[in-house]
Amino acid sequence: IKMKEIKIISLELNNFKCFNHIKIDFKGKNTDIYGANGVGKTTIYDSLMWLLFSKDSQGNGDKNIEIKPLGEGGKVKDHDAETSVVAVLVVDGESITLKRTLQEVWTSKRGFSELVYTGNTSDYYVDDIPVKRTAFLEKVDEIVDESTFRLLTDVKYFAERMDWQDRRAVLFKAAGIASDREIMARDERFLPLIEAMGRLELED
């Protein structure tokens, strides 16, 4: 299977975790991001994971991560601020821009003037065109699936966060190990076993 060539041209964060605004021009080249603890290095990776897969670097989903900048007391600094991440990519020579936004929803209940937080709403864009979430995720999956992306970008993913069955499958694929049926087909002593198996797998 031919791998796609994916280059990150730029990444722009607005009101995402510790950043009110930052734009990084990678220009499709290798880029070093370094600094003291707590300055936002992981946040940059988190933003790309959130944009593409609605997760953070630990694999936590939308409902279990706080992405809005926090102020004193660990509370959201600005409830009206729109959070957004925009990535400009070049995939096999073709430019594509992906954008996701998040906005808090506050509503008033009948008979009450006070606004109450009722959740978040997200909008998705491909090349500045609004699309539904399903269409956005389909476009991302055309570019790269989550497992491959994390294998290539997270040094701890394979050893610490991947199920052992998935690790084994990756190793077998990389090593080009033959399937049980291919191995048995090489030795006629296994023919009765192959016939007995029928359409079942050896494990079955």
PDB file of C-alpha atoms in Angstrom:
ATOM      1  CA  ILE A   1       0.000   0.000   0.000  1.00  0.00           C
ATOM      2  CA  LYS A   2       1.432   3.351  -1.047  1.00  0.00           C
ATOM      3  CA  MET A   3       1.586   5.819   1.822  1.00  0.00           C
ATOM      4  CA  LYS A   4       0.403   9.369   1.234  1.00  0.00           C
ATOM      5  CA  GLU A   5       2.890  12.204   1.552  1.00  0.00           C
ATOM      6  CA  ILE A   6       1.435  14.657   4.060  1.00  0.00           C
ATOM      7  CA  LYS A   7       3.041  17.998   4.850  1.00  0.00           C
ATOM      8  CA  ILE A   8       1.832  20.477   7.451  1.00  0.00           C
ATOM      9  CA  ILE A   9       2.132  23.953   5.975  1.00  0.00           C
ATOM     10  CA  SER A  10       0.668  25.865   8.910  1.00  0.00           C
ATOM     11  CA  LEU A  11      -1.318  25.388  12.097  1.00  0.00           C
ATOM     12  CA  GLU A  12      -3.349  28.164  13.698  1.00  0.00           C
ATOM     13  CA  LEU A  13      -4.889  28.010  17.171  1.00  0.00           C
ATOM     14  CA  ASN A  14      -7.393  30.473  18.589  1.00  0.00           C
ATOM     15  CA  ASN A  15      -8.509  30.285  22.237  1.00  0.00           C
ATOM     16  CA  PHE A  16      -7.198  26.749  22.531  1.00  0.00           C
ATOM     17  CA  LYS A  17      -5.918  25.726  25.978  1.00  0.00           C
ATOM     18  CA  CYS A  18      -2.987  28.005  26.928  1.00  0.00           C
ATOM     19  CA  PHE A  19      -2.992  29.951  23.645  1.00  0.00           C
ATOM     20  CA  ASN A  20      -5.222  32.913  22.905  1.00  0.00           C
ATOM     21  CA  HIS A  21      -3.706  32.908  19.441  1.00  0.00           C
ATOM     22  CA  ILE A  22      -0.728  31.290  17.792  1.00  0.00           C
ATOM     23  CA  LYS A  23       0.112  30.474  14.206  1.00  0.00           C
ATOM     24  CA  ILE A  24       3.013  28.201  13.318  1.00  0.00           C
ATOM     25  CA  ASP A  25       4.321  28.239   9.766  1.00  0.00           C
ATOM     26  CA  PHE A  26       5.834  24.787   9.304  1.00  0.00           C
ATOM     27  CA  LYS A  27       6.073  25.325   5.527  1.00  0.00           C
ATOM     28  CA  GLY A  28       6.047  21.556   5.101  1.00  0.00           C
ATOM     29  CA  LYS A  29       9.458  21.170   6.714  1.00  0.00           C
ATOM     30  CA  ASN A  30      10.756  19.498   9.865  1.00  0.00           C
ATOM     31  CA  THR A  31      10.215  21.828  12.796  1.00  0.00           C
ATOM     32  CA  ASP A  32      11.600  21.778  16.325  1.00  0.00           C
ATOM     33  CA  ILE A  33       9.216  22.883  19.069  1.00  0.00           C
ATOM     34  CA  TYR A  34      10.891  23.200  22.451  1.00  0.00           C
ATOM     35  CA  GLY A  35      10.568  25.063  25.722  1.00  0.00           C
ATOM     36  CA  ALA A  36      10.072  24.684  29.456  1.00  0.00           C
ATOM     37  CA  ASN A  37       7.342  22.520  30.939  1.00  0.00           C
ATOM     38  CA  GLY A  38       3.877  24.037  30.761  1.00  0.00           C
ATOM     39  CA  VAL A  39       4.469  26.476  27.897  1.00  0.00           C
ATOM     40  CA  GLY A  40       2.258  24.639  25.392  1.00  0.00           C
ATOM     41  CA  LYS A  41       4.341  22.110  23.444  1.00  0.00           C
ATOM     42  CA  THR A  42       1.853  19.292  23.978  1.00  0.00           C
ATOM     43  CA  THR A  43      -1.013  21.703  23.332  1.00  0.00           C
ATOM     44  CA  ILE A  44       0.136  22.085  19.737  1.00  0.00           C
ATOM     45  CA  TYR A  45      -0.076  18.315  19.230  1.00  0.00           C
ATOM     46  CA  ASP A  46      -3.391  18.229  21.128  1.00  0.00           C
ATOM     47  CA  SER A  47      -4.831  20.819  18.763  1.00  0.00           C
ATOM     48  CA  LEU A  48      -4.027  18.708  15.716  1.00  0.00           C
ATOM     49  CA  MET A  49      -5.488  15.597  17.376  1.00  0.00           C
ATOM     50  CA  TRP A  50      -8.633  17.538  18.331  1.00  0.00           C
ATOM     51  CA  LEU A  51      -9.040  18.914  14.819  1.00  0.00           C
ATOM     52  CA  LEU A  52      -8.589  15.565  13.086  1.00  0.00           C
ATOM     53  CA  PHE A  53      -9.983  13.025  15.563  1.00  0.00           C
ATOM     54  CA  SER A  54     -11.832  14.918  18.355  1.00  0.00           C
ATOM     55  CA  LYS A  55      -9.311  13.638  20.911  1.00  0.00           C
ATOM     56  CA  ASP A  56      -6.230  14.797  22.778  1.00  0.00           C
ATOM     57  CA  SER A  57      -2.738  13.289  22.838  1.00  0.00           C
ATOM     58  CA  GLN A  58      -3.800  10.817  25.558  1.00  0.00           C
ATOM     59  CA  GLY A  59      -6.690   9.526  23.466  1.00  0.00           C
ATOM     60  CA  ASN A  60      -9.357  11.250  25.588  1.00  0.00           C
ATOM     61  CA  GLY A  61     -12.491  12.239  23.688  1.00  0.00           C
ATOM     62  CA  ASP A  62     -14.255  15.602  23.444  1.00  0.00           C
ATOM     63  CA  LYS A  63     -16.262  15.133  26.633  1.00  0.00           C
ATOM     64  CA  ASN A  64     -13.166  14.446  28.735  1.00  0.00           C
ATOM     65  CA  ILE A  65     -10.879  17.293  27.705  1.00  0.00           C
ATOM     66  CA  GLU A  66     -10.939  20.995  28.496  1.00  0.00           C
ATOM     67  CA  ILE A  67      -9.715  22.934  25.500  1.00  0.00           C
ATOM     68  CA  LYS A  68     -10.761  26.490  26.341  1.00  0.00           C
ATOM     69  CA  PRO A  69      -8.217  28.808  28.009  1.00  0.00           C
ATOM     70  CA  LEU A  70      -8.615  28.879  31.776  1.00  0.00           C
ATOM     71  CA  GLY A  71      -8.294  31.854  34.071  1.00  0.00           C
ATOM     72  CA  GLU A  72      -8.065  32.202  37.836  1.00  0.00           C
ATOM     73  CA  GLY A  73      -9.396  29.291  39.820  1.00  0.00           C
ATOM     74  CA  GLY A  74      -9.219  26.994  36.835  1.00  0.00           C
ATOM     75  CA  LYS A  75     -12.391  28.391  35.295  1.00  0.00           C
ATOM     76  CA  VAL A  76     -12.944  29.224  31.627  1.00  0.00           C
ATOM     77  CA  LYS A  77     -11.501  32.663  30.952  1.00  0.00           C
ATOM     78  CA  ASP A  78     -13.976  33.821  28.298  1.00  0.00           C
ATOM     79  CA  HIS A  79     -17.198  31.894  27.709  1.00  0.00           C
ATOM     80  CA  ASP A  80     -18.006  33.954  24.586  1.00  0.00           C
ATOM     81  CA  ALA A  81     -14.695  33.272  22.870  1.00  0.00           C
ATOM     82  CA  GLU A  82     -14.786  30.924  19.891  1.00  0.00           C
ATOM     83  CA  THR A  83     -12.178  28.178  19.901  1.00  0.00           C
ATOM     84  CA  SER A  84     -10.779  27.188  16.517  1.00  0.00           C
ATOM     85  CA  VAL A  85      -7.967  25.179  14.968  1.00  0.00           C
ATOM     86  CA  VAL A  86      -7.001  25.561  11.318  1.00  0.00           C
ATOM     87  CA  ALA A  87      -4.498  23.315   9.561  1.00  0.00           C
ATOM     88  CA  VAL A  88      -3.216  23.872   6.044  1.00  0.00           C
ATOM     89  CA  LEU A  89      -1.880  20.615   4.620  1.00  0.00           C
ATOM     90  CA  VAL A  90      -0.423  19.410   1.366  1.00  0.00           C
ATOM     91  CA  VAL A  91      -1.465  15.823   0.662  1.00  0.00           C
ATOM     92  CA  ASP A  92       0.279  14.193  -2.298  1.00  0.00           C
ATOM     93  CA  GLY A  93       0.898  17.641  -3.741  1.00  0.00           C
ATOM     94  CA  GLU A  94      -2.671  18.907  -3.240  1.00  0.00           C
ATOM     95  CA  SER A  95      -3.385  21.702  -0.770  1.00  0.00           C
ATOM     96  CA  ILE A  96      -6.245  21.251   1.697  1.00  0.00           C
ATOM     97  CA  THR A  97      -7.385  23.415   4.601  1.00  0.00           C
ATOM     98  CA  LEU A  98      -9.198  21.853   7.559  1.00  0.00           C
ATOM     99  CA  LYS A  99     -10.904  23.928  10.239  1.00  0.00           C
ATOM    100  CA  ARG A 100     -12.938  23.154  13.328  1.00  0.00           C
ATOM    101  CA  THR A 101     -14.561  25.603  15.715  1.00  0.00           C
ATOM    102  CA  LEU A 102     -16.155  25.232  19.126  1.00  0.00           C
ATOM    103  CA  GLN A 103     -18.574  27.650  20.754  1.00  0.00           C
ATOM    104  CA  GLU A 104     -20.254  27.401  24.142  1.00  0.00           C
ATOM    105  CA  VAL A 105     -24.062  27.420  24.120  1.00  0.00           C
ATOM    106  CA  TRP A 106     -25.826  29.420  26.832  1.00  0.00           C
ATOM    107  CA  THR A 107     -29.616  29.553  27.028  1.00  0.00           C
ATOM    108  CA  SER A 108     -32.191  30.940  29.429  1.00  0.00           C
ATOM    109  CA  LYS A 109     -34.945  28.755  30.806  1.00  0.00           C
ATOM    110  CA  ARG A 110     -38.495  29.974  30.590  1.00  0.00           C
ATOM    111  CA  GLY A 111     -39.260  32.345  33.422  1.00  0.00           C
ATOM    112  CA  PHE A 112     -35.578  32.917  34.260  1.00  0.00           C
ATOM    113  CA  SER A 113     -33.364  35.706  32.989  1.00  0.00           C
ATOM    114  CA  GLU A 114     -30.094  34.017  33.943  1.00  0.00           C
ATOM    115  CA  LEU A 115     -28.280  32.180  31.162  1.00  0.00           C
ATOM    116  CA  VAL A 116     -27.331  28.556  31.755  1.00  0.00           C
ATOM    117  CA  TYR A 117     -24.527  26.644  30.011  1.00  0.00           C
ATOM    118  CA  THR A 118     -26.064  23.801  27.984  1.00  0.00           C
ATOM    119  CA  GLY A 119     -23.067  22.443  26.044  1.00  0.00           C
ATOM    120  CA  ASN A 120     -20.950  23.201  23.009  1.00  0.00           C
ATOM    121  CA  THR A 121     -21.490  23.395  19.289  1.00  0.00           C
ATOM    122  CA  SER A 122     -18.847  22.713  16.648  1.00  0.00           C
ATOM    123  CA  ASP A 123     -18.624  23.745  13.014  1.00  0.00           C
ATOM    124  CA  TYR A 124     -16.428  22.047  10.433  1.00  0.00           C
ATOM    125  CA  TYR A 125     -14.860  23.388   7.232  1.00  0.00           C
ATOM    126  CA  VAL A 126     -12.960  21.869   4.334  1.00  0.00           C
ATOM    127  CA  ASP A 127     -11.212  24.473   2.162  1.00  0.00           C
ATOM    128  CA  ASP A 128     -13.318  27.170   3.893  1.00  0.00           C
ATOM    129  CA  ILE A 129     -16.572  25.433   2.894  1.00  0.00           C
ATOM    130  CA  PRO A 130     -18.885  24.478   5.786  1.00  0.00           C
ATOM    131  CA  VAL A 131     -19.506  20.715   5.912  1.00  0.00           C
ATOM    132  CA  LYS A 132     -21.294  18.315   8.232  1.00  0.00           C
ATOM    133  CA  ARG A 133     -19.261  16.459  10.835  1.00  0.00           C
ATOM    134  CA  THR A 134     -19.622  13.137   9.012  1.00  0.00           C
ATOM    135  CA  ALA A 135     -18.322  14.622   5.760  1.00  0.00           C
ATOM    136  CA  PHE A 136     -15.418  16.222   7.633  1.00  0.00           C
ATOM    137  CA  LEU A 137     -14.451  12.924   9.282  1.00  0.00           C
ATOM    138  CA  GLU A 138     -14.669  11.142   5.932  1.00  0.00           C
ATOM    139  CA  LYS A 139     -12.268  13.696   4.433  1.00  0.00           C
ATOM    140  CA  VAL A 140      -9.851  13.229   7.339  1.00  0.00           C
ATOM    141  CA  ASP A 141     -10.025   9.446   6.936  1.00  0.00           C
ATOM    142  CA  GLU A 142      -9.153   9.847   3.240  1.00  0.00           C
ATOM    143  CA  ILE A 143      -5.992  11.622   4.335  1.00  0.00           C
ATOM    144  CA  VAL A 144      -4.933   9.375   7.249  1.00  0.00           C
ATOM    145  CA  ASP A 145      -6.600   7.033   9.740  1.00  0.00           C
ATOM    146  CA  GLU A 146      -6.157   7.720  13.442  1.00  0.00           C
ATOM    147  CA  SER A 147      -4.059   4.648  14.240  1.00  0.00           C
ATOM    148  CA  THR A 148      -1.534   5.363  11.475  1.00  0.00           C
ATOM    149  CA  PHE A 149      -1.373   9.044  12.437  1.00  0.00           C
ATOM    150  CA  ARG A 150      -0.670   8.230  16.083  1.00  0.00           C
ATOM    151  CA  LEU A 151       1.903   5.580  15.180  1.00  0.00           C
ATOM    152  CA  LEU A 152       3.792   8.180  13.144  1.00  0.00           C
ATOM    153  CA  THR A 153       3.464  11.105  15.558  1.00  0.00           C
ATOM    154  CA  ASP A 154       3.402   9.694  19.106  1.00  0.00           C
ATOM    155  CA  VAL A 155       6.511   7.784  20.254  1.00  0.00           C
ATOM    156  CA  LYS A 156       4.588   6.249  23.197  1.00  0.00           C
ATOM    157  CA  TYR A 157       1.532   5.132  21.256  1.00  0.00           C
ATOM    158  CA  PHE A 158       2.775   1.733  20.053  1.00  0.00           C
ATOM    159  CA  ALA A 159       4.346   0.618  23.336  1.00  0.00           C
ATOM    160  CA  GLU A 160       1.950   2.112  25.877  1.00  0.00           C
ATOM    161  CA  ARG A 161      -1.423   2.955  24.345  1.00  0.00           C
ATOM    162  CA  MET A 162      -2.060   0.361  21.655  1.00  0.00           C
ATOM    163  CA  ASP A 163      -3.897  -2.905  22.376  1.00  0.00           C
ATOM    164  CA  TRP A 164      -1.594  -5.922  22.186  1.00  0.00           C
ATOM    165  CA  GLN A 165      -3.688  -7.419  19.371  1.00  0.00           C
ATOM    166  CA  ASP A 166      -3.212  -4.249  17.319  1.00  0.00           C
ATOM    167  CA  ARG A 167       0.514  -4.215  18.110  1.00  0.00           C
ATOM    168  CA  ARG A 168       0.803  -7.798  16.895  1.00  0.00           C
ATOM    169  CA  ALA A 169      -1.081  -6.963  13.690  1.00  0.00           C
ATOM    170  CA  VAL A 170       1.249  -4.022  13.002  1.00  0.00           C
ATOM    171  CA  LEU A 171       4.352  -6.169  13.577  1.00  0.00           C
ATOM    172  CA  PHE A 172       3.033  -8.983  11.362  1.00  0.00           C
ATOM    173  CA  LYS A 173       2.214  -6.470   8.618  1.00  0.00           C
ATOM    174  CA  ALA A 174       5.642  -4.818   8.865  1.00  0.00           C
ATOM    175  CA  ALA A 175       7.467  -8.162   8.875  1.00  0.00           C
ATOM    176  CA  GLY A 176       5.380  -9.609   6.063  1.00  0.00           C
ATOM    177  CA  ILE A 177       4.501 -12.738   8.067  1.00  0.00           C
ATOM    178  CA  ALA A 178       2.337 -15.219   6.175  1.00  0.00           C
ATOM    179  CA  SER A 179      -1.159 -16.131   7.358  1.00  0.00           C
ATOM    180  CA  ASP A 180      -1.946 -19.483   8.988  1.00  0.00           C
ATOM    181  CA  ARG A 181      -3.500 -20.774   5.770  1.00  0.00           C
ATOM    182  CA  GLU A 182      -0.484 -19.700   3.693  1.00  0.00           C
ATOM    183  CA  ILE A 183       1.852 -21.490   6.094  1.00  0.00           C
ATOM    184  CA  MET A 184      -0.254 -24.676   6.124  1.00  0.00           C
ATOM    185  CA  ALA A 185      -0.562 -24.691   2.324  1.00  0.00           C
ATOM    186  CA  ARG A 186       3.202 -25.161   2.069  1.00  0.00           C
ATOM    187  CA  ASP A 187       3.145 -28.561   3.775  1.00  0.00           C
ATOM    188  CA  GLU A 188       0.836 -31.375   2.684  1.00  0.00           C
ATOM    189  CA  ARG A 189       0.681 -32.696   6.247  1.00  0.00           C
ATOM    190  CA  PHE A 190      -1.655 -29.797   7.018  1.00  0.00           C
ATOM    191  CA  LEU A 191      -4.130 -30.568   4.195  1.00  0.00           C
ATOM    192  CA  PRO A 192      -6.528 -32.556   6.451  1.00  0.00           C
ATOM    193  CA  LEU A 193      -6.557 -29.645   8.902  1.00  0.00           C
ATOM    194  CA  ILE A 194      -7.278 -27.137   6.128  1.00  0.00           C
ATOM    195  CA  GLU A 195     -10.191 -29.278   4.932  1.00  0.00           C
ATOM    196  CA  ALA A 196     -11.519 -29.642   8.481  1.00  0.00           C
ATOM    197  CA  MET A 197     -11.348 -25.880   9.027  1.00  0.00           C
ATOM    198  CA  GLY A 198     -13.482 -25.016   6.024  1.00  0.00           C
ATOM    199  CA  ARG A 199     -14.194 -21.293   6.213  1.00  0.00           C
ATOM    200  CA  LEU A 200     -13.217 -21.049   9.878  1.00  0.00           C
ATOM    201  CA  GLU A 201      -9.962 -19.521  11.032  1.00  0.00           C
ATOM    202  CA  LEU A 202      -7.402 -21.644  12.894  1.00  0.00           C
ATOM    203  CA  GLU A 203      -8.147 -19.834  16.162  1.00  0.00           C
ATOM    204  CA  ASP A 204     -11.833 -20.793  15.810  1.00  0.00           C
TER     205      ASP A 204
END
